[in-house]
GROMACS .gro file of C-alpha atoms in nm:
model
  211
    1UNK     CA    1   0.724  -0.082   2.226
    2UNK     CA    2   0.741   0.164   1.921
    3UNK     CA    3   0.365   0.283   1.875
    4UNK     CA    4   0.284   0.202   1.452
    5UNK     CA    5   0.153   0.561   1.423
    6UNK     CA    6   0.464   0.706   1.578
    7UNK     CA    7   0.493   1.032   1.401
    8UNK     CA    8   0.896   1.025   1.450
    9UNK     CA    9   0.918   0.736   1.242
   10UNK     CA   10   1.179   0.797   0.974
   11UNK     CA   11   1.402   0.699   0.728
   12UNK     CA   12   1.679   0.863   0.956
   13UNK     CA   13   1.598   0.646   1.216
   14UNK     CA   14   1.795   0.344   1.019
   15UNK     CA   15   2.142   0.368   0.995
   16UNK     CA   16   2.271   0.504   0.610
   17UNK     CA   17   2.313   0.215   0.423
   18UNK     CA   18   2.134  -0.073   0.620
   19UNK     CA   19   1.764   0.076   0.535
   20UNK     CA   20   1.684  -0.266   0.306
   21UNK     CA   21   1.360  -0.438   0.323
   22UNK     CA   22   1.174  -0.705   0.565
   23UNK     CA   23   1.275  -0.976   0.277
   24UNK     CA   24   1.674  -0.859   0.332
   25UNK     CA   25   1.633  -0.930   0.685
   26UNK     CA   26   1.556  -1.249   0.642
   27UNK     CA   27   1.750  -1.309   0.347
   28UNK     CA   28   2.106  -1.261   0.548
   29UNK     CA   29   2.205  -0.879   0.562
   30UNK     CA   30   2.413  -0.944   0.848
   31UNK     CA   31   2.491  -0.575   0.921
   32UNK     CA   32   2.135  -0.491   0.912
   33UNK     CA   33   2.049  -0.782   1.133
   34UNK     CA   34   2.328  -0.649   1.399
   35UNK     CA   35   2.221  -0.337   1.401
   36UNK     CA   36   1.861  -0.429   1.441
   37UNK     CA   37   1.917  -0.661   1.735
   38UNK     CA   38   2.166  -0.481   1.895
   39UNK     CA   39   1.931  -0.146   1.909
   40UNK     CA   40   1.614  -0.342   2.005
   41UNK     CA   41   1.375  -0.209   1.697
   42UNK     CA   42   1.121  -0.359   1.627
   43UNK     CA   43   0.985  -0.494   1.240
   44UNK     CA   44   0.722  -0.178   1.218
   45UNK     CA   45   1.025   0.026   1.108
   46UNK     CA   46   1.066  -0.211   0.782
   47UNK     CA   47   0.667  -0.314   0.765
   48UNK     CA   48   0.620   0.046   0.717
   49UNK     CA   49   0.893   0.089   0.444
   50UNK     CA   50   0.731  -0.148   0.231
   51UNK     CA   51   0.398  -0.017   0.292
   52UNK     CA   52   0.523   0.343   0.173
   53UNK     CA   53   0.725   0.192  -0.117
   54UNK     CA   54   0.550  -0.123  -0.246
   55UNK     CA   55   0.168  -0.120  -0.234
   56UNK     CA   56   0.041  -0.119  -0.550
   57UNK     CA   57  -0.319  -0.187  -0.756
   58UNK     CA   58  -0.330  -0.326  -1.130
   59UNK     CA   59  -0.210  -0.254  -1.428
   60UNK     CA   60   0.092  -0.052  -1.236
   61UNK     CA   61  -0.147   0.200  -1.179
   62UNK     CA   62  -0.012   0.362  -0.854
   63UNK     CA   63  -0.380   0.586  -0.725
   64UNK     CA   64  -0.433   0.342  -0.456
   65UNK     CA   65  -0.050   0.376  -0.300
   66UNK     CA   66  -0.111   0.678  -0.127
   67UNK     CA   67  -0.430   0.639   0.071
   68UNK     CA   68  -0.310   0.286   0.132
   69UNK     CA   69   0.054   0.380   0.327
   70UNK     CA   70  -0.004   0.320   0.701
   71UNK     CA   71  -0.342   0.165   0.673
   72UNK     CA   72  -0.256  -0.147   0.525
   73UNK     CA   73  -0.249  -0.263   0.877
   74UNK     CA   74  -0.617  -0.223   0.903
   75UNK     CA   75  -0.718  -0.402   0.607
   76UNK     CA   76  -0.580  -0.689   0.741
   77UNK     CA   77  -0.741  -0.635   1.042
   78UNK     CA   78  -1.057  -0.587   0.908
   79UNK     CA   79  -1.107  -0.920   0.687
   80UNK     CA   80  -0.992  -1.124   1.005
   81UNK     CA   81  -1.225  -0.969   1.250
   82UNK     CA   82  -1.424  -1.193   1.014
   83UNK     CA   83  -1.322  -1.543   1.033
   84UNK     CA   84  -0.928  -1.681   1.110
   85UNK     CA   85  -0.758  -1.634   0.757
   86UNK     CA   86  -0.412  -1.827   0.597
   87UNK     CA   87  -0.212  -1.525   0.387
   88UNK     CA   88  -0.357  -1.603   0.039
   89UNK     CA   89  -0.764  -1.616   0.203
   90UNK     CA   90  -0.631  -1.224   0.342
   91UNK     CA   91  -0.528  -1.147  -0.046
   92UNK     CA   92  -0.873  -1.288  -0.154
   93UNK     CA   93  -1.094  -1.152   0.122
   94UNK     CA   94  -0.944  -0.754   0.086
   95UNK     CA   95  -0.956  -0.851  -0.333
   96UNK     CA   96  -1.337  -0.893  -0.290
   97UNK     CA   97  -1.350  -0.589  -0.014
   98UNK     CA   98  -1.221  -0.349  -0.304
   99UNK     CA   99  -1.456  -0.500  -0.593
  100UNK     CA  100  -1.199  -0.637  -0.781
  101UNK     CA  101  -1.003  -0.306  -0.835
  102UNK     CA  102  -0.717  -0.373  -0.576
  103UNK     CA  103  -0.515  -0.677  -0.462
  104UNK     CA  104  -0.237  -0.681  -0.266
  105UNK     CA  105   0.072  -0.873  -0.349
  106UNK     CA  106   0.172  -1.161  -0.088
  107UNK     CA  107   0.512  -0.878  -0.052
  108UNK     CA  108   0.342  -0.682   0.154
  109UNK     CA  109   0.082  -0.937   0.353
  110UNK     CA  110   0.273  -1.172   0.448
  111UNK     CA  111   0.496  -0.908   0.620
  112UNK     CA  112   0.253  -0.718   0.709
  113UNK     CA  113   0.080  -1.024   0.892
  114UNK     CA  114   0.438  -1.066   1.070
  115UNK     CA  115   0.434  -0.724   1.174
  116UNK     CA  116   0.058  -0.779   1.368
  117UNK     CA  117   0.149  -1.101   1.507
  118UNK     CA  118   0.498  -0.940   1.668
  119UNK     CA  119   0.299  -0.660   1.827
  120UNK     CA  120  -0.009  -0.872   1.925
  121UNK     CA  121  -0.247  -0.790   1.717
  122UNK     CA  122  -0.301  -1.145   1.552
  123UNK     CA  123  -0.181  -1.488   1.698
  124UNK     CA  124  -0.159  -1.744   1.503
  125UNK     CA  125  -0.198  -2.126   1.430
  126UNK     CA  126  -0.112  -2.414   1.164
  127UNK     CA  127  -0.436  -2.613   1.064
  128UNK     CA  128  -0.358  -2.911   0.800
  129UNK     CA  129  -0.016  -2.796   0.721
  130UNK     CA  130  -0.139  -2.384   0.638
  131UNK     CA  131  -0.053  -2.146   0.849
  132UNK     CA  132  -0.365  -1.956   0.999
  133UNK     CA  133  -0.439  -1.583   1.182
  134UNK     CA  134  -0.666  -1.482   1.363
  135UNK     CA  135  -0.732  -1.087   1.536
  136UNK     CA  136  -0.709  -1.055   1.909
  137UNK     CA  137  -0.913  -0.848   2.153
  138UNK     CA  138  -0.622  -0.563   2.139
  139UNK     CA  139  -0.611  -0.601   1.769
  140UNK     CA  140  -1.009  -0.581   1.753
  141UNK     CA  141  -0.927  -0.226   1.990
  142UNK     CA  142  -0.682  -0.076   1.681
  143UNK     CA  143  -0.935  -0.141   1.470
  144UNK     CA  144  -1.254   0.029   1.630
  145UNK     CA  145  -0.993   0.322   1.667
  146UNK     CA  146  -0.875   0.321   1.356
  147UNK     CA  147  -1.245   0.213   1.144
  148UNK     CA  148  -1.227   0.530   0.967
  149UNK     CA  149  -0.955   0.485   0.792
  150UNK     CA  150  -1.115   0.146   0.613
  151UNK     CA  151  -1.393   0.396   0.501
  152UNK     CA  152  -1.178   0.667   0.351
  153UNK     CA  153  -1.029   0.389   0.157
  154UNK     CA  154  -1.322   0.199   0.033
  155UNK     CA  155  -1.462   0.546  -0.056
  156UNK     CA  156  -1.143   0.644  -0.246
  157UNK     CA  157  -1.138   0.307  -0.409
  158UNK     CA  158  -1.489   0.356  -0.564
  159UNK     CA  159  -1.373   0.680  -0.680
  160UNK     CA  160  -1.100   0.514  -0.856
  161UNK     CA  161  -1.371   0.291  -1.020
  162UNK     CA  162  -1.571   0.568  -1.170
  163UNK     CA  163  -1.238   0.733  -1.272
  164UNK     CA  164  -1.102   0.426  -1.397
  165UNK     CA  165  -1.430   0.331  -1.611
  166UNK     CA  166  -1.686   0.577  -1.625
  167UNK     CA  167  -1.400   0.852  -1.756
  168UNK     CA  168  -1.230   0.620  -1.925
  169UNK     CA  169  -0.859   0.701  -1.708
  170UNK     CA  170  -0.700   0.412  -1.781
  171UNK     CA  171  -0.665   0.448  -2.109
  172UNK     CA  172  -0.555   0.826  -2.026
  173UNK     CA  173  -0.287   0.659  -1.819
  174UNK     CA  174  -0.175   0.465  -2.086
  175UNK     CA  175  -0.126   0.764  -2.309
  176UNK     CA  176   0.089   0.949  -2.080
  177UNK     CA  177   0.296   0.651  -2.038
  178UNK     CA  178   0.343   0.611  -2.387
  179UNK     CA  179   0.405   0.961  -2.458
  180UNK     CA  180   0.669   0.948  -2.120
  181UNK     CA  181   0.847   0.637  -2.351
  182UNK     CA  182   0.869   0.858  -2.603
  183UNK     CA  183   0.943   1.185  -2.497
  184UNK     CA  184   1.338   1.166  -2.603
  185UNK     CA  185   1.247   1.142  -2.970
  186UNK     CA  186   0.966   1.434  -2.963
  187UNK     CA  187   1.077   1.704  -3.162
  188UNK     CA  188   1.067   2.080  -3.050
  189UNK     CA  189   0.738   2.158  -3.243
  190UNK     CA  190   0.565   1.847  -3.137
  191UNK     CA  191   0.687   1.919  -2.768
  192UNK     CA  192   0.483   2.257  -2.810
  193UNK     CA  193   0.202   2.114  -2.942
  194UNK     CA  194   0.171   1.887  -2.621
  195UNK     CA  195   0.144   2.174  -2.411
  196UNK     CA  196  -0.040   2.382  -2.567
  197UNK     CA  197  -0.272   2.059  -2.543
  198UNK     CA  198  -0.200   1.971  -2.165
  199UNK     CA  199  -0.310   2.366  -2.081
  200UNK     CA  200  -0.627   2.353  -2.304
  201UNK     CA  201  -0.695   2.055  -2.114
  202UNK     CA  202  -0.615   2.163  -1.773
  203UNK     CA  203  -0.836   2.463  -1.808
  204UNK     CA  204  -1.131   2.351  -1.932
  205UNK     CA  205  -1.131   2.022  -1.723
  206UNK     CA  206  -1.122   2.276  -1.401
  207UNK     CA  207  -1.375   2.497  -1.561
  208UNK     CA  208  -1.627   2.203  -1.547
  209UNK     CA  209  -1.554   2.073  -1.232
  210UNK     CA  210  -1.611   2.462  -1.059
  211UNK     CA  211  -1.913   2.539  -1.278
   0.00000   0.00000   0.00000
C-alpha cells in the first residue's frame, strides 16, 4: 500500500494525458480506469490531486490552499474522532473548527472521505438512509502522529482572520483583482504610477514589521 505522505508522489507517476480527477474516474474515463486497475494504484494518487488543486476558502480567496494540501486528511480525521459524521455534518463540524473563515466544498470531502475509508482509516455505515463515518483505531494512530499539523492550521487560520479583518485584506484583495481585470487598458503612465506605488508600499510595510 502507497504510504499518503510518500514523498515520490508525483504528477509523473500518472501516465501523460490520463492525470483527470477522482470525479473522471467515476464519471467513465475508460483509459484512466484501465490504466488505474491494471497498475494496482490506489485513489491517494487522485485524493491528493484535488487536495493540491481544489481546496479553497471564501470569497475565492486562495491563503488557506497552501497550508491545507496534504492535511486535509487530518481535518477529517479530527472532527470524527468526535462523534460518527455523514459528509455534510464533516463540512459543518471543520466550518465551526475554523470560526467561520473556511469551509470545504463537498469536492474535496466526499473524496477525501473515500480516500480514508479505502486505506482504513474510517469504516463506514448507512443510518436512516445517510451514509455515516466513523475513525478507526489506525485512523485515531495517523492522527496522534500527525496532531501538529491541525495546529499549524488552526494557527494559520486565525492569522488569516486578523489579516482578513483587523488589516482590512480583503478589501486589498479585491483591489488587486480589479486592477488584474484591468491591467490591459492601463496606460504607460498609469502603469508607472502603480509601481512606484507597489514599491512605496513594499518598503515601508517591511520597515514596520522589522522595526
Amino acid at each position: 500500500m502507497v504510504c499518503l505522505e510518500d514523498k515520490a508522489f508525483t504528477k509523473k507517476m500518472i501516465p501523460q494525458g490520463l492525470f483527470i480527477t477522482y470525479q473522471d474516474y467515476h464519471a467513465g474515463n475508460t483509459a484512466f480506469k484501465n490504466w488505474f486497475k491494471a497498475e494496482n494504484r490506489r485513489k491517494e494518487y487522485i485524493c491528493r490531486y484535488i487536495e493540491n488543486r481544489y481546496i479553497m476558502c471564501r470569497d475565492d480567496v486562495f491563503i488557506l490552499q497552501k497550508p491545507l494540501r496534504g492535511s486535509f486528511k487530518y481535518l477529517v480525521l479530527q472532527v470524527l474522532k468526535e462523534k460518527p459524521l455523514h459528509g455534510y455534518g464533516v463540512i459543518q463540524e471543520i466550518e465551526k473548527m475554523f470560526n467561520g473563515q473556511y469551509a470545504p466544498s463537498p469536492g474535496i470531502v466526499y473524496p477525501t472521505l473515500q480516500l480514508l475509508e479505502d486505506i482504513g482509516y474510517v469504516k463506514s455505515s448507512v443510518i436512516d438512509g445517510k451514509k455515516f463515518y466513523t475513525i478507526t483505531e489506525d485512523g485515531k494512530r495517523a492522527l496522534e502522529e500527525n496532531a501538529h499539523k491541525i495546529h499549524e492550521l488552526i494557527k494559520h487560520t486565525h492569522n488569516i482572520k486578523k489579516f482578513m479583518i483587523d488589516l482590512e485584506g480583503l478589501e486589498l484583495i479585491k483591489a488587486m483583482k480589479k486592477l488584474f481585470k484591468h491591467l490591459p487598458e492601463l496606460s504607460e503612465d498609469k502603469m508607472a504610477e502603480i509601481k512606484r506605488l507597489f514599491s512605496d508600499f513594499r518598503h515601508k510595510l517591511i520597515e514596520i514589521i522589522e522595526h
